[in-house]
Short mmCIF file of N, CA and C in Angstrom, two decimals:
data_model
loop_
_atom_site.label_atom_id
_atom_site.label_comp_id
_atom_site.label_asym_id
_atom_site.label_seq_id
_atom_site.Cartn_x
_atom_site.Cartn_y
_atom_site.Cartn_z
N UNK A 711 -78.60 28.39 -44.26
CA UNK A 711 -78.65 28.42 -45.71
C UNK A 711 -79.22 29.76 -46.14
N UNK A 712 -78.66 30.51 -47.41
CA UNK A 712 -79.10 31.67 -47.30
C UNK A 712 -79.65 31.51 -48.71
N UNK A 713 -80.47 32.65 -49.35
CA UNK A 713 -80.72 32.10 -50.70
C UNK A 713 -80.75 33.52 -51.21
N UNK A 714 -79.59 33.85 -52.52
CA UNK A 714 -79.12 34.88 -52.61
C UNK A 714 -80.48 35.76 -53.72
N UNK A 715 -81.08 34.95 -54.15
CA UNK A 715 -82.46 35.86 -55.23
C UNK A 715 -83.35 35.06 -55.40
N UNK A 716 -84.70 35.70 -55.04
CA UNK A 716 -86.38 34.74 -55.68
C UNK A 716 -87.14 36.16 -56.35
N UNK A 717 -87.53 35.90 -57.49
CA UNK A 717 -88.71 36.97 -57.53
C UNK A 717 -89.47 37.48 -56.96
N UNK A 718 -89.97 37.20 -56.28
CA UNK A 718 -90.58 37.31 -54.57
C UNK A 718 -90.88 36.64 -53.26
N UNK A 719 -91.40 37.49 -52.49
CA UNK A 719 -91.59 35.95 -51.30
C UNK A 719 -92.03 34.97 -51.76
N UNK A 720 -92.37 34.62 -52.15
CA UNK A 720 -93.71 33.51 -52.14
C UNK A 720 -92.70 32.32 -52.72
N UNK A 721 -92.01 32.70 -53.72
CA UNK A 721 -90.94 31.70 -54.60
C UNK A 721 -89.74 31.80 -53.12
N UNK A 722 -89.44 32.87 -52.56
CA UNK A 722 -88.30 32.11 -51.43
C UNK A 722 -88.96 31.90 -50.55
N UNK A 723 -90.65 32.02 -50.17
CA UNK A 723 -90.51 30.93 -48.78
C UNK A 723 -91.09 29.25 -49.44
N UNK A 724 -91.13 28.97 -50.98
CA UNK A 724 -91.12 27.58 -51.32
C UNK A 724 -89.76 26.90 -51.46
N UNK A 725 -88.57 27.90 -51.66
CA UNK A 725 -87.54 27.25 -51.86
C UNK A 725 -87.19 26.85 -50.74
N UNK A 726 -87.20 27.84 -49.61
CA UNK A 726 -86.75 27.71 -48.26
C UNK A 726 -86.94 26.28 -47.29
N UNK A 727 -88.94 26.44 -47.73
CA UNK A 727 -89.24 24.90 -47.41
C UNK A 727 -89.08 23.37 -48.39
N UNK A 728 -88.36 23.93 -49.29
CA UNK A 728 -87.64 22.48 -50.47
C UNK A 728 -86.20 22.29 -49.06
N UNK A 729 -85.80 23.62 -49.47
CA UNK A 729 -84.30 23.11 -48.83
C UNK A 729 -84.52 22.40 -46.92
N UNK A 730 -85.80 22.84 -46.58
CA UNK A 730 -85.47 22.33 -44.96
C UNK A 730 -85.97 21.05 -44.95
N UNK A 731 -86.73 21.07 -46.18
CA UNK A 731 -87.73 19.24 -46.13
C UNK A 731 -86.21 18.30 -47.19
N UNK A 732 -85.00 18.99 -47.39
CA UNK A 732 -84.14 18.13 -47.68
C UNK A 732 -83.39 17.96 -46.50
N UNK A 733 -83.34 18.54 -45.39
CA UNK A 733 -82.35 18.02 -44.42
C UNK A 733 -83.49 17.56 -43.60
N UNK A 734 -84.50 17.44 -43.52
CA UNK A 734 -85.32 16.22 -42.64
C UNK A 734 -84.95 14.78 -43.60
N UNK A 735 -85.34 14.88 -45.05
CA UNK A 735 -85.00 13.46 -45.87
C UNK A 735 -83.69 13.04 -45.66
N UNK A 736 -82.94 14.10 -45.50
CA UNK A 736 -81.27 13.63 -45.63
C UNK A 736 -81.53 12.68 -44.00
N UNK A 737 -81.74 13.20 -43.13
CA UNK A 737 -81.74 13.08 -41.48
C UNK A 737 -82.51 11.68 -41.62
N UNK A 738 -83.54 11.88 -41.97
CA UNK A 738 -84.28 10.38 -41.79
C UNK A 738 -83.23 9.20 -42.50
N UNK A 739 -82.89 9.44 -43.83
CA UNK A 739 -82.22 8.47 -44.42
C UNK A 739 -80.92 8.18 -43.66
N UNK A 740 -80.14 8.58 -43.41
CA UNK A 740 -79.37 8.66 -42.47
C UNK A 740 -79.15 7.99 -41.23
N UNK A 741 -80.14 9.17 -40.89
CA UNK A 741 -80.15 8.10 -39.36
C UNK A 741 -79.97 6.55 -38.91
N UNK A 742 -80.73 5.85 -39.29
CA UNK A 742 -80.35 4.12 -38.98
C UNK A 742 -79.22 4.06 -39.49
N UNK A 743 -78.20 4.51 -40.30
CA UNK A 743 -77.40 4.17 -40.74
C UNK A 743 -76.03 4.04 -39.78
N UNK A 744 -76.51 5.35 -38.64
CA UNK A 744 -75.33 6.02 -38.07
C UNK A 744 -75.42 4.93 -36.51
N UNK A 745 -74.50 4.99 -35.89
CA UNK A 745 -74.51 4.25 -34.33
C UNK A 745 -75.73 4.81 -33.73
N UNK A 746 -75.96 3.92 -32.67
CA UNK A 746 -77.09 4.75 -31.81
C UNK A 746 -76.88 5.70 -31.03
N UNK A 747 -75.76 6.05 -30.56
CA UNK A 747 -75.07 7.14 -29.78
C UNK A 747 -73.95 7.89 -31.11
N UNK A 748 -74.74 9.17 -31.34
CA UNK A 748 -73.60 9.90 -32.55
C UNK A 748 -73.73 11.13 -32.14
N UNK A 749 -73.18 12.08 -32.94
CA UNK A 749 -72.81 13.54 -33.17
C UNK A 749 -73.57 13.93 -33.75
N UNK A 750 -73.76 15.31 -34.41
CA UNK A 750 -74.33 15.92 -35.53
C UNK A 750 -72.90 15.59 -36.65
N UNK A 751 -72.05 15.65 -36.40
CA UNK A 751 -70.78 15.40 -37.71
C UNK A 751 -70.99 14.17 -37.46
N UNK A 752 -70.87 13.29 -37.15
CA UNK A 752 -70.51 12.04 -37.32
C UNK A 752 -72.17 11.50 -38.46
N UNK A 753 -73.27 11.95 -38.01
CA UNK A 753 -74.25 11.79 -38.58
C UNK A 753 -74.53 12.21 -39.91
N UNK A 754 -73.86 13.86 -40.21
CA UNK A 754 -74.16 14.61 -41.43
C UNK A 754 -72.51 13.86 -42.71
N UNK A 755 -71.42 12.90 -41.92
CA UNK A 755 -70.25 12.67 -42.62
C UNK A 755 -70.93 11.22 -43.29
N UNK A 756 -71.95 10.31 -42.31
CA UNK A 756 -72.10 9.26 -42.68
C UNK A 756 -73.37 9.64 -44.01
N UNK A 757 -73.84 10.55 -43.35
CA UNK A 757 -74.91 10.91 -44.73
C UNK A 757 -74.15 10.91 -46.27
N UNK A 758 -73.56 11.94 -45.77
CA UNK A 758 -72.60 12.27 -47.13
C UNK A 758 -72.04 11.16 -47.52
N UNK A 759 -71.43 10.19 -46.65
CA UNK A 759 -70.43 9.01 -47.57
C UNK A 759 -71.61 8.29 -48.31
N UNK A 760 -72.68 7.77 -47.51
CA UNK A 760 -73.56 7.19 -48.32
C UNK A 760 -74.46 8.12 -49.65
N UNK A 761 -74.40 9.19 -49.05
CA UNK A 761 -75.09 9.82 -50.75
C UNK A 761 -73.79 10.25 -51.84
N UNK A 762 -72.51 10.13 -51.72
CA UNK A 762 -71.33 10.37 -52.78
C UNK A 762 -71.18 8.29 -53.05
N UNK A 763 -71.52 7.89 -51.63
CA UNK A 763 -71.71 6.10 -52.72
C UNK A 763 -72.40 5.95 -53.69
N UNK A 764 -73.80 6.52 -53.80
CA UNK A 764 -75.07 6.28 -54.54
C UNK A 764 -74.84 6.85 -55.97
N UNK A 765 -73.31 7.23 -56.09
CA UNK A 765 -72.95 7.96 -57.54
C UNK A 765 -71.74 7.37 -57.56
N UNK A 766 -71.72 7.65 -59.12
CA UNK A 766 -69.73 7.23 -59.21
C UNK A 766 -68.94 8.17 -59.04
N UNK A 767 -68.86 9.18 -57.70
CA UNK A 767 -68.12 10.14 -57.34
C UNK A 767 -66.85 10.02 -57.02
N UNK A 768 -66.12 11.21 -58.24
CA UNK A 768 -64.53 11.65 -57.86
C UNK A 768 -64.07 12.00 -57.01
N UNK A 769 -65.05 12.34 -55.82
CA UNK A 769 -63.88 13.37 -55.43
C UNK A 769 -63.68 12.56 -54.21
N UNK A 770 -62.75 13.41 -53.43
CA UNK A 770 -61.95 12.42 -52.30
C UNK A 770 -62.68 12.23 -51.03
N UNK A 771 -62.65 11.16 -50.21
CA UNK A 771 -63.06 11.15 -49.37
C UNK A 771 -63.36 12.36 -47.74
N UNK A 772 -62.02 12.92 -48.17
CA UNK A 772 -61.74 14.18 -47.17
C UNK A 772 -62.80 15.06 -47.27
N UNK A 773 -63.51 15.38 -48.46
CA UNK A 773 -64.97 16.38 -49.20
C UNK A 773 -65.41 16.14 -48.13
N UNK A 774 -66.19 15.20 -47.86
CA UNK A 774 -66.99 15.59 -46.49
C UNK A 774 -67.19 15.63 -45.30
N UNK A 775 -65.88 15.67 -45.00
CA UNK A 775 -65.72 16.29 -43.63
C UNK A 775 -65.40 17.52 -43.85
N UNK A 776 -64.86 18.11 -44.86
CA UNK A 776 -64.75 19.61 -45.44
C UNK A 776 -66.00 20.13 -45.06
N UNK A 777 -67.01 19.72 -45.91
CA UNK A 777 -68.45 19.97 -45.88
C UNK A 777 -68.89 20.41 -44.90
N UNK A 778 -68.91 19.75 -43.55
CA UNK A 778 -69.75 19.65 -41.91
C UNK A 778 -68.40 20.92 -41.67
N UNK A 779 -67.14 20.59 -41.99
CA UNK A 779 -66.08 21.55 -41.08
C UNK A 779 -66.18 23.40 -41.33
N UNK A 780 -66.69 23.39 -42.93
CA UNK A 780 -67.09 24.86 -43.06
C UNK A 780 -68.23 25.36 -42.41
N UNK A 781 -68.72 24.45 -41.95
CA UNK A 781 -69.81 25.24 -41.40
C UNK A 781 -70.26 24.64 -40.35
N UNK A 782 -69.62 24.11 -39.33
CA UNK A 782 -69.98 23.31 -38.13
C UNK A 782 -71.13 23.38 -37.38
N UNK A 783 -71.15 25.09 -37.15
CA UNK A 783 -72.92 25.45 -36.32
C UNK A 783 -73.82 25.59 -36.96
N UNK A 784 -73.83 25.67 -38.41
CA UNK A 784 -74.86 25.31 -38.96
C UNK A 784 -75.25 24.05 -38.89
N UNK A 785 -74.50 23.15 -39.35
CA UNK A 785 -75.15 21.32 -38.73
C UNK A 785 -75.55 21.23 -37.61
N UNK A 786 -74.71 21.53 -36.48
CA UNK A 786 -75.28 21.17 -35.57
C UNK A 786 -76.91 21.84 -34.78
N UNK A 787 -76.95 23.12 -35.43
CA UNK A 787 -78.07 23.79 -35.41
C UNK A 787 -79.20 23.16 -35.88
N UNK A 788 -78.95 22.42 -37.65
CA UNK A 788 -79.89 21.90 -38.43
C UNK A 788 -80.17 20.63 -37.87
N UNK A 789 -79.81 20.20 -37.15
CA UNK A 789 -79.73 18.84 -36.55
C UNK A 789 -80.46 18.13 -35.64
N UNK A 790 -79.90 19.38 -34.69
CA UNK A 790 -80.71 19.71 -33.48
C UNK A 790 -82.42 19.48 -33.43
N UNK A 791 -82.89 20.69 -34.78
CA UNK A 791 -84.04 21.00 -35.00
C UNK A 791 -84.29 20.11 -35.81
N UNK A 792 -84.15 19.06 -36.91
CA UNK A 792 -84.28 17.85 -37.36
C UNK A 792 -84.83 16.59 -36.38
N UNK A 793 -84.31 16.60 -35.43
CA UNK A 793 -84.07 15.36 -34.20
C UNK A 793 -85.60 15.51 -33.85
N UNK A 794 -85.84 16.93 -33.77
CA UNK A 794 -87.84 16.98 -33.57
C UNK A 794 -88.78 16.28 -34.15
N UNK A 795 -88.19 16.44 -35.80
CA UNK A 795 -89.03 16.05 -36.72
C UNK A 795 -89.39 14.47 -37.30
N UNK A 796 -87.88 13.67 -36.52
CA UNK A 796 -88.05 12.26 -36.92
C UNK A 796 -89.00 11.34 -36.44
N UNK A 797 -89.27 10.35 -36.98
CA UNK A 797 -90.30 8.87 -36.59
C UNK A 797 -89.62 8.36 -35.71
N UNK A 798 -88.09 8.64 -35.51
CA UNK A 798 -87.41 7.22 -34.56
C UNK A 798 -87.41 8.50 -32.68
N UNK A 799 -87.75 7.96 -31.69
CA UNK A 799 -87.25 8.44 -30.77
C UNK A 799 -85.74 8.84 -30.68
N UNK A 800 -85.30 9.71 -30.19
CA UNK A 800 -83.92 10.21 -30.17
C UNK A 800 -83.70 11.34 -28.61
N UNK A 801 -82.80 10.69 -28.08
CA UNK A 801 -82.59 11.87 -26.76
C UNK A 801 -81.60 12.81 -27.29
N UNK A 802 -81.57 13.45 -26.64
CA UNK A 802 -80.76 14.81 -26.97
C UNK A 802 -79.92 14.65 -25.54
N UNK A 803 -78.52 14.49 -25.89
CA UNK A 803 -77.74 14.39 -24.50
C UNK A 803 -76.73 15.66 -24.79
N UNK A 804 -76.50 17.02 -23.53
CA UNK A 804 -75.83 17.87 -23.97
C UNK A 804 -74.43 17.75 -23.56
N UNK A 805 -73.61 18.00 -24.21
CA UNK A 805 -72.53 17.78 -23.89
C UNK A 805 -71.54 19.36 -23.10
N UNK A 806 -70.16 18.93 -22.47
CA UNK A 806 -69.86 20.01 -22.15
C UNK A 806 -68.83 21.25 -24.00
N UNK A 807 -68.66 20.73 -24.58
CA UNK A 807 -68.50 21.55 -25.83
C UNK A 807 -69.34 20.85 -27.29
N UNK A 808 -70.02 19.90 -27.14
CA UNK A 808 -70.85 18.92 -28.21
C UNK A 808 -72.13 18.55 -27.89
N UNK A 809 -73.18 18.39 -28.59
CA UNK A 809 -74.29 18.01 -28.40
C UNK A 809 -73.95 16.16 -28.76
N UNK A 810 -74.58 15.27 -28.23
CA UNK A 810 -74.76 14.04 -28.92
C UNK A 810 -76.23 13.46 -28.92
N UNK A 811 -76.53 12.36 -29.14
CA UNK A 811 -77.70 12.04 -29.18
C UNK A 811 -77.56 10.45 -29.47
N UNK A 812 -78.84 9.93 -28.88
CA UNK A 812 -79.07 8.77 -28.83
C UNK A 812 -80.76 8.24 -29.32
N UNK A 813 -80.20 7.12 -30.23
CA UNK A 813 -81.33 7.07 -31.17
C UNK A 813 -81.91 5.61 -30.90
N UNK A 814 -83.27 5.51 -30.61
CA UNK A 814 -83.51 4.32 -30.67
C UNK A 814 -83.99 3.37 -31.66
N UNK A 815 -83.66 3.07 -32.90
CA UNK A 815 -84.30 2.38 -33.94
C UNK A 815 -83.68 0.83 -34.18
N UNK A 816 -85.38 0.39 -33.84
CA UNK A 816 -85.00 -1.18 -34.17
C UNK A 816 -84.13 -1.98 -34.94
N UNK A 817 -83.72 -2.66 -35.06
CA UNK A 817 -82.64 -3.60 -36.34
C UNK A 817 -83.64 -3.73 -37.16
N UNK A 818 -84.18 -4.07 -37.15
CA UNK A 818 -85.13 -4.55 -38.32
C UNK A 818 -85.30 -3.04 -39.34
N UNK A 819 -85.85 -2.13 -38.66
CA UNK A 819 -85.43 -0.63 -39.65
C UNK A 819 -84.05 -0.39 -40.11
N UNK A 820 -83.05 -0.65 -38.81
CA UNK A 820 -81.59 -0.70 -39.63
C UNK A 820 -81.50 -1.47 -40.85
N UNK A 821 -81.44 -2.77 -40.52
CA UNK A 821 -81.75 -4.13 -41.94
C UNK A 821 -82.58 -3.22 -43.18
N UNK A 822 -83.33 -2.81 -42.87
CA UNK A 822 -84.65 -2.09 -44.38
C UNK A 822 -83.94 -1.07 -45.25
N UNK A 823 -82.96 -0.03 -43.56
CA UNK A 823 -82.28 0.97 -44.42
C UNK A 823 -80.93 0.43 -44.99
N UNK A 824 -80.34 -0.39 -44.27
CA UNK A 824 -78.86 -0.77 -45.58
C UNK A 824 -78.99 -1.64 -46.79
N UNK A 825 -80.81 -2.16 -46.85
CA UNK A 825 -81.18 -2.58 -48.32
C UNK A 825 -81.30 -1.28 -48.94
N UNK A 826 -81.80 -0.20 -48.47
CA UNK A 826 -82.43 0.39 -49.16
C UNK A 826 -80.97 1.61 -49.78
N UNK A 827 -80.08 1.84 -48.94
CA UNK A 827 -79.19 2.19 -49.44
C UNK A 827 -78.52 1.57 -50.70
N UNK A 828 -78.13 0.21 -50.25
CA UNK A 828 -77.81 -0.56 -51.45
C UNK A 828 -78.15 -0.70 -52.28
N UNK A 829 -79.89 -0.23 -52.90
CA UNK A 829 -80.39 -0.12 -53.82
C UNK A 829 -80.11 1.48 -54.82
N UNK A 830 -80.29 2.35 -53.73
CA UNK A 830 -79.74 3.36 -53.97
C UNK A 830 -78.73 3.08 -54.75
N UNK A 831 -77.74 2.75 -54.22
CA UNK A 831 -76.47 2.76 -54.68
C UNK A 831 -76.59 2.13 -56.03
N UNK A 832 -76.63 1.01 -56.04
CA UNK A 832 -76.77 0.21 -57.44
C UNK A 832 -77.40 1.34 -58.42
N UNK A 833 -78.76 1.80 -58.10
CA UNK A 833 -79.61 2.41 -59.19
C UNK A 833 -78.88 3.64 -59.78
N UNK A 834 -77.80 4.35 -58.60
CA UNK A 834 -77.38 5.88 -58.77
C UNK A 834 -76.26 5.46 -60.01
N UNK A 835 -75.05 4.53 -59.66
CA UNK A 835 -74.12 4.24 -60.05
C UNK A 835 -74.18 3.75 -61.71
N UNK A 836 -75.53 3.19 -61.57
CA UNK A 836 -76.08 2.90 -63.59
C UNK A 836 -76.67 4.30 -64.13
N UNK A 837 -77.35 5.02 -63.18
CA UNK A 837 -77.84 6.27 -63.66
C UNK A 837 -75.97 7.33 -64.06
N UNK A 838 -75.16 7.18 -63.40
CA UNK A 838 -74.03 7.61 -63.32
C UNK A 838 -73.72 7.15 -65.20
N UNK A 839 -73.06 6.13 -64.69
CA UNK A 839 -72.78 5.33 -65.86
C UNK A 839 -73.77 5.59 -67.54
N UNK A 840 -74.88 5.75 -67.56
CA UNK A 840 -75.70 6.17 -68.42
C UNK A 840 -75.49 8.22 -68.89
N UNK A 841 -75.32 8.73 -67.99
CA UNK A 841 -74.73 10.13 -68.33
C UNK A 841 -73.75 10.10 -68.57
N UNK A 842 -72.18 9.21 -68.35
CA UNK A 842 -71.33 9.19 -69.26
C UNK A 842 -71.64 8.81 -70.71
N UNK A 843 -72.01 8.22 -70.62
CA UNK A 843 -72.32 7.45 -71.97
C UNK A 843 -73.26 8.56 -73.03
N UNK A 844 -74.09 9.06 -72.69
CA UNK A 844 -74.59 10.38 -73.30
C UNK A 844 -73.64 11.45 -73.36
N UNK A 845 -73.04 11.92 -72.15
CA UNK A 845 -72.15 13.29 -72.63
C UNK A 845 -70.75 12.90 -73.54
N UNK A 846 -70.38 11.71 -73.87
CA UNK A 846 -69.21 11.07 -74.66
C UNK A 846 -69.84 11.51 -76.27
N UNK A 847 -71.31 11.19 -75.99
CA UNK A 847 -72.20 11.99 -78.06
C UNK A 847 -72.68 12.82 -77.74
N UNK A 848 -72.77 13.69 -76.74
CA UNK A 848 -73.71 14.86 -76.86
C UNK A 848 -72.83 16.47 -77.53
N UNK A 849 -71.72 16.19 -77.26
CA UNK A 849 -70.72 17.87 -77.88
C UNK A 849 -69.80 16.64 -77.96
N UNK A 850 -68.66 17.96 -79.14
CA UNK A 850 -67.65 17.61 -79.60
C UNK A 850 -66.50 17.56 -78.16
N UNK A 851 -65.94 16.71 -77.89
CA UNK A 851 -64.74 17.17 -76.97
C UNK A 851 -65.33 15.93 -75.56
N UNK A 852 -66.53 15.99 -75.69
CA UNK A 852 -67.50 15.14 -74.31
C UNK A 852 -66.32 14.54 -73.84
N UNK A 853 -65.83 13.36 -74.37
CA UNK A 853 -64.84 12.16 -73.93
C UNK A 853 -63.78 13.04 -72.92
N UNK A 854 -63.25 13.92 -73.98
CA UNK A 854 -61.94 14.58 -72.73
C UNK A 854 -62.31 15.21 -72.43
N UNK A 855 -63.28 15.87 -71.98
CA UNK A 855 -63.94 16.81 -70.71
C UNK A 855 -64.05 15.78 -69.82
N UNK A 856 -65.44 15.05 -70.28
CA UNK A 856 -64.98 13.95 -68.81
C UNK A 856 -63.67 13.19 -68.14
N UNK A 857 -62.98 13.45 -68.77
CA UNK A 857 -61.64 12.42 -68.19
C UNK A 857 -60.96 13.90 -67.44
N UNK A 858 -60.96 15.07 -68.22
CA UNK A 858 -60.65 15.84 -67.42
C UNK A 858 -60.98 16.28 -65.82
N UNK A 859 -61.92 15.85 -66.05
CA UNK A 859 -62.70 16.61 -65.04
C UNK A 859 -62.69 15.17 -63.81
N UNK A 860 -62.94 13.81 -64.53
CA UNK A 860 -62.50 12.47 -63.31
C UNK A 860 -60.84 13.10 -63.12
N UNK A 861 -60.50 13.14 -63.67
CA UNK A 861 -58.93 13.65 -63.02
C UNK A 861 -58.52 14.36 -61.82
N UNK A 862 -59.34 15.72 -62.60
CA UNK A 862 -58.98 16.84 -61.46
C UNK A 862 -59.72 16.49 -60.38
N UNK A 863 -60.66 15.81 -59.82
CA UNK A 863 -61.30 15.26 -59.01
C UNK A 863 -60.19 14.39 -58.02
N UNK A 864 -59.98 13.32 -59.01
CA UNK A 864 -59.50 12.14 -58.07
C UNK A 864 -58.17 11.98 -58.49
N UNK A 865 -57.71 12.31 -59.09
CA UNK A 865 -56.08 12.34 -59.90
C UNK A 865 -55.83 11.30 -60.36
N UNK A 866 -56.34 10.57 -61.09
CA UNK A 866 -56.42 9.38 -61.79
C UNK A 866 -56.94 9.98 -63.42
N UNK A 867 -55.54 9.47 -64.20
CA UNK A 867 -55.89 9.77 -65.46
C UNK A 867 -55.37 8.31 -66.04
N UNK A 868 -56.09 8.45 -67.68
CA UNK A 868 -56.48 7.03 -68.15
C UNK A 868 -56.04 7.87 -70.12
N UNK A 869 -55.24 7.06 -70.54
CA UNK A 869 -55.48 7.26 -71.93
C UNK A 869 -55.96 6.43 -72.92
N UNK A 870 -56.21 7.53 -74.00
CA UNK A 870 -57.74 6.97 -74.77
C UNK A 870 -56.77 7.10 -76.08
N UNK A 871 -56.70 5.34 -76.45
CA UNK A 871 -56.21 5.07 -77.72
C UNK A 871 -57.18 5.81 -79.00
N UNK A 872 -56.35 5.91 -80.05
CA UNK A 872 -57.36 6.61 -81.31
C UNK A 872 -58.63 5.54 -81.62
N UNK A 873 -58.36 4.55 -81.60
CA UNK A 873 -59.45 3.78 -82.23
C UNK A 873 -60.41 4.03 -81.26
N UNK A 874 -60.46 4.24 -79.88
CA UNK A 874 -61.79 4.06 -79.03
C UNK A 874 -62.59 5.54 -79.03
N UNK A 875 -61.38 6.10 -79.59
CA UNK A 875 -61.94 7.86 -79.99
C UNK A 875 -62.83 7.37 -81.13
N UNK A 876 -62.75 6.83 -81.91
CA UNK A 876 -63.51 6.97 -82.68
C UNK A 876 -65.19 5.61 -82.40
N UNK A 877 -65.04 5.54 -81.75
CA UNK A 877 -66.41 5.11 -81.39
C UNK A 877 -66.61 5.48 -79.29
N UNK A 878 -67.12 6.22 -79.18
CA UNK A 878 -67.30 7.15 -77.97
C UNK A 878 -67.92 6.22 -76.98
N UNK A 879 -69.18 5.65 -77.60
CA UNK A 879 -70.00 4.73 -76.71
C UNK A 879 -68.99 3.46 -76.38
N UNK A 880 -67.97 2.77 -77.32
CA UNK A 880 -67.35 1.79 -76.41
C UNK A 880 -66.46 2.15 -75.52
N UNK A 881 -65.48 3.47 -75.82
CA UNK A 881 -64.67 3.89 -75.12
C UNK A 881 -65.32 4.40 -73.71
N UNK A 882 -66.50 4.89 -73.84
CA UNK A 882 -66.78 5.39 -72.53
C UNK A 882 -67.38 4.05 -71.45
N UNK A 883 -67.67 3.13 -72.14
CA UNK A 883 -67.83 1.56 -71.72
C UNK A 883 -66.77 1.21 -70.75
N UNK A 884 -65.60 1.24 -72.06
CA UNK A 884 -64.12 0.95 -71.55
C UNK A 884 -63.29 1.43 -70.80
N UNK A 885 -63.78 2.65 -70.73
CA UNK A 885 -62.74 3.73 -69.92
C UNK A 885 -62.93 3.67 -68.02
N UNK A 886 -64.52 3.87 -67.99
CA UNK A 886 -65.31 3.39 -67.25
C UNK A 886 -64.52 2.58 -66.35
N UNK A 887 -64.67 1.71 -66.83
CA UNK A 887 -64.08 -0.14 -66.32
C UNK A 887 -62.80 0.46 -65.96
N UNK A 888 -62.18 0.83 -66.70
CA UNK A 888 -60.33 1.15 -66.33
C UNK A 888 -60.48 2.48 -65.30
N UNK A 889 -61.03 3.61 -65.33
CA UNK A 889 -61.13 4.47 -64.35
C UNK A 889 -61.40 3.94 -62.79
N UNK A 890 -62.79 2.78 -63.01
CA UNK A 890 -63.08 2.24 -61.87
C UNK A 890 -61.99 1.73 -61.07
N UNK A 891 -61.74 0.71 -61.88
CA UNK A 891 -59.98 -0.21 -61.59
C UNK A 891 -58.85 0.24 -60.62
N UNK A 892 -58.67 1.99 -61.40
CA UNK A 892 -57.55 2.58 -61.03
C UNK A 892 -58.31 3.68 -59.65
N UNK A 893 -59.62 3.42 -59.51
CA UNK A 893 -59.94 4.28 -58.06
C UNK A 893 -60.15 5.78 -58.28
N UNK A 894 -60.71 5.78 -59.43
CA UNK A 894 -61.20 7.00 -60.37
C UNK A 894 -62.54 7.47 -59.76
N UNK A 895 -63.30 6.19 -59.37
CA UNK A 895 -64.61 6.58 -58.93
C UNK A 895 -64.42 5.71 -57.36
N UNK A 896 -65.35 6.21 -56.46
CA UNK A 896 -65.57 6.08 -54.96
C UNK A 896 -67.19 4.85 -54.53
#
């Protein structure tokens, strides 16, 4: 990760340590989630599906394997050095072109983390739902920006009769519901 401007050190070596104490959180959360024998991709793809669940995200499923594929040795680099930092034991098995690893965490932590995802999820998806509903009154145009923009995402478009134009908060209620329907959101 590179970080292209700070006013001085001091502001890039705090950002530096925001961004590395997010791929230990990402790694911890994660982890129980993934098999006990995984990859660094297989680990950083399951991250990602579960943090694009925890929102009502457009975009396509393919995004994150894009993600890990632009930059492969960087994950597996960040990963590597992550695997140090966790609570759960984890071997490091080297492979002849792949690293893998094997994780030992109880069921009972698995069980804690797919509540705790699921909560995630629920809480992200109303927090989602609540910023539509604000940017539909916040500027003129809100309504079809957002539909624009769920579109170009997921290619799912939805039209907005005049009457629901004119009250924003039900239409974005309504639209919602019909975007969901048609696989607008993930």
């Amino acid at each position: 990760t590179a970080l292209l401007y700070a006013c001085n050190d001091e502001v890039a070596a705090v950002v530096l340590k925001c961004l590395a104490q997010s791929v230990l959180t990402f790694t911890r959360r994660a982890l129980p989630r993934v098999s006990a024998d995984f990859s660094a991709r297989q680990l950083w793809r399951r991250g990602l599906e579960l943090s694009y669940r925890a929102e009502l995200r457009a975009e396509r499923p393919e995004k994150r394997a894009r993600l890990f594929d632009a930059a492969p040795q960087y994950y597996e680099d960040v990963t590597r050095i992550a695997m140090d930092a966790v609570s759960y034991p984890v071997k490091i098995i080297n492979g002849s072109d792949t690293t893998h690893y094997h994780a030992h965490i109880s069921s009972g932590v698995r069980f804690v983390s797919r509540l705790t995802w699921s909560l995630r999820s629920l809480q992200g998806k109303l927090l989602s739902v609540l910023r539509l509903l604000k940017a539909t009154t916040t500027f003129e145009g809100g309504l079809d920006y957002i539909l624009w923009k769920i579109n170009r995402h997921s290619g799912v478009a939805v039209d907005v009769e005049p009457r629901l134009r004119r009250h924003p908060l039900l239409a974005a209620g309504v639209l919602t519901w019909r975007l969901y329907r048609r696989g607008g959101f993930r």
